[in-house]
Coordinates of C-alpha atoms and ligand atoms in Angstrom, one line a residue:
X17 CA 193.2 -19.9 -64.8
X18 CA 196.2 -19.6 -66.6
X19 CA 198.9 -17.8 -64.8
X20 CA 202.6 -17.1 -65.5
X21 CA 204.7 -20.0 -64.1
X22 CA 206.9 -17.9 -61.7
X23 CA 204.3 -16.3 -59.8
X24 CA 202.4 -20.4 -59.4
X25 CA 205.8 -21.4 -58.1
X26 CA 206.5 -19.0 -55.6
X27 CA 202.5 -18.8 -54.8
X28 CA 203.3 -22.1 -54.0
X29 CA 205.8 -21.1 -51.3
X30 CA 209.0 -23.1 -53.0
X31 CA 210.8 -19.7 -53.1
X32 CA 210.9 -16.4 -54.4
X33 CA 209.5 -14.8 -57.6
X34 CA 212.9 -14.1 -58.7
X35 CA 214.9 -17.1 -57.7
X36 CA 211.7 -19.5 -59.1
X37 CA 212.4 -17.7 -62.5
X38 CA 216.1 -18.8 -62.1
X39 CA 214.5 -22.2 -61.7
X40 CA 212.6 -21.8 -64.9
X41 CA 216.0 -20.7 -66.7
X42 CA 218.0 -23.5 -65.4
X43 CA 215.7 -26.0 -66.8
X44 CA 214.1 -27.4 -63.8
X45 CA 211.0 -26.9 -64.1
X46 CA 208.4 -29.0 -66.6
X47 CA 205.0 -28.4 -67.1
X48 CA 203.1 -31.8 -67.7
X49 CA 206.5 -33.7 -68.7
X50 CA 207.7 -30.8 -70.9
X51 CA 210.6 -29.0 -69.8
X52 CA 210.2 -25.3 -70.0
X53 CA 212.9 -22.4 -70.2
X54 CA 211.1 -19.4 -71.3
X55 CA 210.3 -17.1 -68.7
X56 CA 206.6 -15.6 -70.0
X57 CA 205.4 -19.5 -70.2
X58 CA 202.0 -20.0 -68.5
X59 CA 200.1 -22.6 -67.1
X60 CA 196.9 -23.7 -65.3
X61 CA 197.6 -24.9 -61.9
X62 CA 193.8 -26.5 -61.4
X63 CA 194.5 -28.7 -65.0
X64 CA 198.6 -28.6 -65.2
X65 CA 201.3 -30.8 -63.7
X66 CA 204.0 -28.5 -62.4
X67 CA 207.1 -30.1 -61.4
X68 CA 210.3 -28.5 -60.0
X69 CA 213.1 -30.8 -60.0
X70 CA 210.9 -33.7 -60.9
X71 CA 208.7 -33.2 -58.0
X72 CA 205.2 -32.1 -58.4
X73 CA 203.7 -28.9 -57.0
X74 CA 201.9 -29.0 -54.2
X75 CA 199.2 -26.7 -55.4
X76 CA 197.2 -25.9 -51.8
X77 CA 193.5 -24.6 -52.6
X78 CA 192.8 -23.3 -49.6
X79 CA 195.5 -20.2 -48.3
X80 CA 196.5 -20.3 -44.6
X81 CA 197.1 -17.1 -42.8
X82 CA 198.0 -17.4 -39.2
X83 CA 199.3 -15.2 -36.4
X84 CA 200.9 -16.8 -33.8
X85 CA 202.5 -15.2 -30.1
X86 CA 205.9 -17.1 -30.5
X87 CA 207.2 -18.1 -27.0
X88 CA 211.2 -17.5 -26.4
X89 CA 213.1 -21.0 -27.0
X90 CA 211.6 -21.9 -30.8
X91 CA 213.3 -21.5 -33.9
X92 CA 211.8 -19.9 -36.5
X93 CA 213.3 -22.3 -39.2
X94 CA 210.9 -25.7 -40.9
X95 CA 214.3 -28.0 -39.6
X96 CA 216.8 -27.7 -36.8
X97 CA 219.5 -30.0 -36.8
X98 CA 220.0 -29.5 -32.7
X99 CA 216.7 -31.1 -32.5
X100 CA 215.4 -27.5 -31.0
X101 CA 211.4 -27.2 -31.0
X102 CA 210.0 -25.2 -34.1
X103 CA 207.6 -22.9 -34.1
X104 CA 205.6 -24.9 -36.3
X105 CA 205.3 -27.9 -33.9
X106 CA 202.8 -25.0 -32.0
X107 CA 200.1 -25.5 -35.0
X108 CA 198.1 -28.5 -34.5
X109 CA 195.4 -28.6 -36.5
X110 CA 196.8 -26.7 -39.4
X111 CA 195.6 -28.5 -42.5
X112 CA 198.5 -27.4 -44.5
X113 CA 202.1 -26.7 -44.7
X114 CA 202.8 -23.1 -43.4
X115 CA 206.0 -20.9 -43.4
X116 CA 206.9 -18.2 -41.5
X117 CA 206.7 -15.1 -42.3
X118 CA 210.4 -13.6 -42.0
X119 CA 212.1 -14.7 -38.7
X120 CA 212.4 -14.4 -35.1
X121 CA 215.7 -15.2 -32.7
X122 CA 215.5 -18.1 -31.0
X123 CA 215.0 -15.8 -28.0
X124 CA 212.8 -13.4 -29.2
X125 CA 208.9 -13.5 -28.6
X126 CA 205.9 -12.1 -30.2
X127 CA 203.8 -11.9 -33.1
X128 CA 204.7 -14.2 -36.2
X129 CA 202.9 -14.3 -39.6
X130 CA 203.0 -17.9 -41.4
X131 CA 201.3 -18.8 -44.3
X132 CA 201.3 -21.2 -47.5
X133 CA 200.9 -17.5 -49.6
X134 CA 204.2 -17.5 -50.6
X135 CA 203.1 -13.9 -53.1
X136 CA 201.3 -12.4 -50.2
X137 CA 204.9 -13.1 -47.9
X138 CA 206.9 -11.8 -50.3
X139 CA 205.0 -8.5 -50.5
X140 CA 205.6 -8.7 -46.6
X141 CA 208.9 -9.1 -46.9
X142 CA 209.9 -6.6 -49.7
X143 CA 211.5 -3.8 -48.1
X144 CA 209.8 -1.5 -50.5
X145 CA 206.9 -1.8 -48.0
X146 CA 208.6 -0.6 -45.4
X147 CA 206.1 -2.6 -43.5
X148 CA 206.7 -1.0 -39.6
X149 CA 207.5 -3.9 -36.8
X150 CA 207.8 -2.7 -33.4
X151 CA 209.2 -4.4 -30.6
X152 CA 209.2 -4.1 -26.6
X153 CA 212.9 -4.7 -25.3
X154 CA 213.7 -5.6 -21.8
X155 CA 217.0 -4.1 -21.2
X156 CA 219.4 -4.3 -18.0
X157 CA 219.1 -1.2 -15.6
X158 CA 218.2 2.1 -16.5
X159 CA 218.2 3.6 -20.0
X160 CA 218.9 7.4 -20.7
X161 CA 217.9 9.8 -23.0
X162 CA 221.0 9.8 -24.8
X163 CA 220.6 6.5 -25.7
X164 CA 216.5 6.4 -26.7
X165 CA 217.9 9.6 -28.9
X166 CA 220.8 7.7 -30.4
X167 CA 218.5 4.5 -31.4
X168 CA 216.2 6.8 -33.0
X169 CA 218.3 8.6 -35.2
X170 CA 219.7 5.4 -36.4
X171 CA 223.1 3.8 -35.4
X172 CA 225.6 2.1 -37.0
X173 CA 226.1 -1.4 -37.4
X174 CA 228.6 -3.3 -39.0
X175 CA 226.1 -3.6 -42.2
X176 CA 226.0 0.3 -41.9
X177 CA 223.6 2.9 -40.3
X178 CA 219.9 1.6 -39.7
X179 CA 217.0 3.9 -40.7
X180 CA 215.4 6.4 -38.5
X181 CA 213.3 4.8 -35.7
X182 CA 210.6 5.0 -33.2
X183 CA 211.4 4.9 -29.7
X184 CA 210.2 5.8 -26.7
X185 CA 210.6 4.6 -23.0
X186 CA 207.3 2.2 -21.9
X187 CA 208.3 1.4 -18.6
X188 CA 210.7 1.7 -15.3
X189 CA 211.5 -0.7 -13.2
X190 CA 213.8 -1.0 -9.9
X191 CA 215.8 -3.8 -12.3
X192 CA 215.2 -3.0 -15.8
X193 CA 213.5 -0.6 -18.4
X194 CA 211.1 -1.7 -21.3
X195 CA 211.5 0.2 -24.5
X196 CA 209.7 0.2 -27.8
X197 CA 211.5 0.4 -30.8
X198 CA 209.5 0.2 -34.2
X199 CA 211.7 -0.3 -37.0
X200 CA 210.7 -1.4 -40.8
X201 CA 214.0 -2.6 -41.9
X202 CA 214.6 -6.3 -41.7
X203 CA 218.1 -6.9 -41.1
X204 CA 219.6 -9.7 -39.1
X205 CA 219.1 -9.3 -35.4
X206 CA 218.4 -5.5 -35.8
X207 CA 217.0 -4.5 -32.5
X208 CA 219.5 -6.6 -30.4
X209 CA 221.9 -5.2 -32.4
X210 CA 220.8 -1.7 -32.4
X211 CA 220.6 -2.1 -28.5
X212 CA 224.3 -3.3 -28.2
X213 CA 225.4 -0.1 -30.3
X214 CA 224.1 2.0 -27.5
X215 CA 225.4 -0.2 -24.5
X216 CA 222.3 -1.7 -23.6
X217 CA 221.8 -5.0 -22.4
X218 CA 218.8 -7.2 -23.7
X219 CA 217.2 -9.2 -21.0
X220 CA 213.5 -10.0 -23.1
X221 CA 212.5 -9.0 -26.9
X222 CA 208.8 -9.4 -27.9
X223 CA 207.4 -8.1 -30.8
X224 CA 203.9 -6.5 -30.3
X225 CA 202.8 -5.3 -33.7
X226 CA 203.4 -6.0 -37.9
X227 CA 202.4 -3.1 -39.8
X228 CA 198.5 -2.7 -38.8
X229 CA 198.5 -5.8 -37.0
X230 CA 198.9 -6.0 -33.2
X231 CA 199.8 -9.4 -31.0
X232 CA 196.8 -8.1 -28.6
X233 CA 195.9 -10.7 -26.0
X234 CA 197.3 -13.7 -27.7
X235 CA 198.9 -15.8 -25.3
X236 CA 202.4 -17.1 -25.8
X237 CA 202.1 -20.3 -27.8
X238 CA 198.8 -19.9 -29.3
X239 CA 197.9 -18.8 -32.7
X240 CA 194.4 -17.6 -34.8
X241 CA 193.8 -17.4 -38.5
X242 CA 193.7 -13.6 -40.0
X243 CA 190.6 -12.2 -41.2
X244 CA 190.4 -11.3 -44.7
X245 CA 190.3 -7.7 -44.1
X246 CA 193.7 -8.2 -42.2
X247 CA 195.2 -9.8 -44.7
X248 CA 194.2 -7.5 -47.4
X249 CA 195.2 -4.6 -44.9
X250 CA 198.9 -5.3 -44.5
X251 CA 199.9 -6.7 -47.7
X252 CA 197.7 -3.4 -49.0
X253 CA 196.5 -5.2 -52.2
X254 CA 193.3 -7.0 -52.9
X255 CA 194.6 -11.0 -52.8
X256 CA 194.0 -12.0 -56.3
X257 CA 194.3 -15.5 -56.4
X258 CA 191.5 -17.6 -55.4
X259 CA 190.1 -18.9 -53.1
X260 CA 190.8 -17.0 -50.0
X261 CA 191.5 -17.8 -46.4
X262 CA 190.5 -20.1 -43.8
X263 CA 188.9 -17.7 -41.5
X264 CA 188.5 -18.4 -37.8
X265 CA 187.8 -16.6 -34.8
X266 CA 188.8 -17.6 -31.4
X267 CA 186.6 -19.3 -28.4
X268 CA 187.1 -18.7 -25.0
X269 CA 189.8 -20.9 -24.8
X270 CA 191.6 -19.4 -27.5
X271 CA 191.3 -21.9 -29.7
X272 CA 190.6 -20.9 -33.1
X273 CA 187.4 -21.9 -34.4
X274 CA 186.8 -22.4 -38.0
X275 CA 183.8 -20.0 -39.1
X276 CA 182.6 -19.3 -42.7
X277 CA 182.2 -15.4 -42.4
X278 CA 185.6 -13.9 -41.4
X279 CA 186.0 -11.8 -38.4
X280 CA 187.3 -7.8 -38.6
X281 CA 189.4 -7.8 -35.7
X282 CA 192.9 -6.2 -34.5
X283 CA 192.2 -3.1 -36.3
X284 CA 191.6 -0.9 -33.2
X285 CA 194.6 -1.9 -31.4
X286 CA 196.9 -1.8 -33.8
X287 CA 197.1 2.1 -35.5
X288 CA 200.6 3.5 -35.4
X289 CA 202.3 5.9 -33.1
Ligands
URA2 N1 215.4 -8.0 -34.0 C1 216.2 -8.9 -33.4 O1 217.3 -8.5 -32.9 N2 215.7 -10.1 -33.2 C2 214.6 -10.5 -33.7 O2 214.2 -11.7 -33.5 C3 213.8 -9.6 -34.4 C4 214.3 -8.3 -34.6

């Protein structure tokens, strides 16, 4: 099927829409040997070579769409030059190259999206969406009112005020509070931020839910493959390149299990508050 060549070269999770069409501009990009400039040019990924920067497309057939409970101490990043462990090295079995979905502190925990879909990530990502993340924070001592009121109304940071908030108190403890904050900006450390603007100390960040999608009883370190209907759910657009999804569901050991008719799951758990 012949498609527009910015949209195969982002699909192909190389970049962005926008900076791929910079790519086309800037004359790196050659279809079957040809170089090509214009922006409107098309091609067929099934017949055509595609080569950015003299390297060949790696057109995967099959899209991966994985949801993995990050534990604290991985690095959200393909490479780390401090030799850290990447959350990647916590796929085995993945048949293909995935990518994460946004990022995660080194410290943080939770759910993480990856996926070779580089048009479905993007969609994620664009804040547009306002796609709603919430997070359970583990702060030092006792937190007051003020403080929940302040973080909901939106604080400022040094890249200026964040949006209005959700946030509410989950728990007390004789040592520390948990809090949830949902949020559907995206900005660098938000929530630790946001927590230092009120005086509060973060001892543990885990994010619980992505838009619709909830981390549910995933334990930390283990992953399973989306269902179609999730997938379709939180990007909130039928997937129109073909073919979909690896679809899996998980044994008793938590181990994802290939299967050919997806599973509908996560959709009970996750509504909003
Ligand atoms: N907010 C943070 O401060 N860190 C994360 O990893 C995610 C959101």
């Amino acid at each position: 099927m012949l498609e527009r060549l910015q949209k195969i070269i982002s699909a192909a999770g190389i970049t962005s829409r926008r900076a791929s069409e910079a790519l086309i501009q800037n004359g790196q990009v050659a279809v079957n040997g040809i170089v090509v400039t214009e922006l409107g040019s098309k091609a067929d990924p099934s017949i055509d070579t595609i080569t950015v920067d003299g390297k060949a497309l790696k057109i995967s057939a099959q899209r991966l769409y994985i949801l993995l409970n990050k534990p604290p101490g991985y690095i959200t990043a393909l490479k780390d030059s401090q030799g850290r462990p990447l959350v990647t090295d916590l796929l085995k079995d993945v048949a293909d190259r995935v990518y994460p979905v946004g990022r995660l502190d080194y410290n943080t925990e939770g759910l993480l999206l990856l996926t070779n879909d580089g048009e479905w990530a993007n969609r994620l990502m664009h804040p547009s969406n306002e796609i709603e993340k919430e997070y359970h924070v583990r702060v030092r001592g006792k937190v007051i009112d003020q403080q929940l009121k302040r973080l909901a109304e939106g604080v400022e940071l040094e890249d200026g005020m964040t949006a209005p908030a959700v946030v509410s108190l989950v728990k007390s403890g004789e040592q520390n509070d948990w809090i949830s904050i949902a949020i559907h900006e995206g900005r660098n450390r938000q929530v630790r931020r946001m927590c230092e603007a009120v005086s509060l100390s973060v001892v543990r960040l885990k994010r619980i839910r992505y838009g619709t999608l909830a981390l549910g009883t995933l334990r930390a370190g283990q992953f399973r493959y989306l269902s179609e209907a999730e997938v379709h759910q939180l990007s909130g657009e039928p997937i129109k390149s073909p073919p979909y999804v690896k679809s899996a569901r998980l044994d008793k050991s938590d181990r994802p299990v290939k299967s050919s008719r997806p599973k509908q799951s996560g959709g009970k758990s996750s509504g909003r508050r």
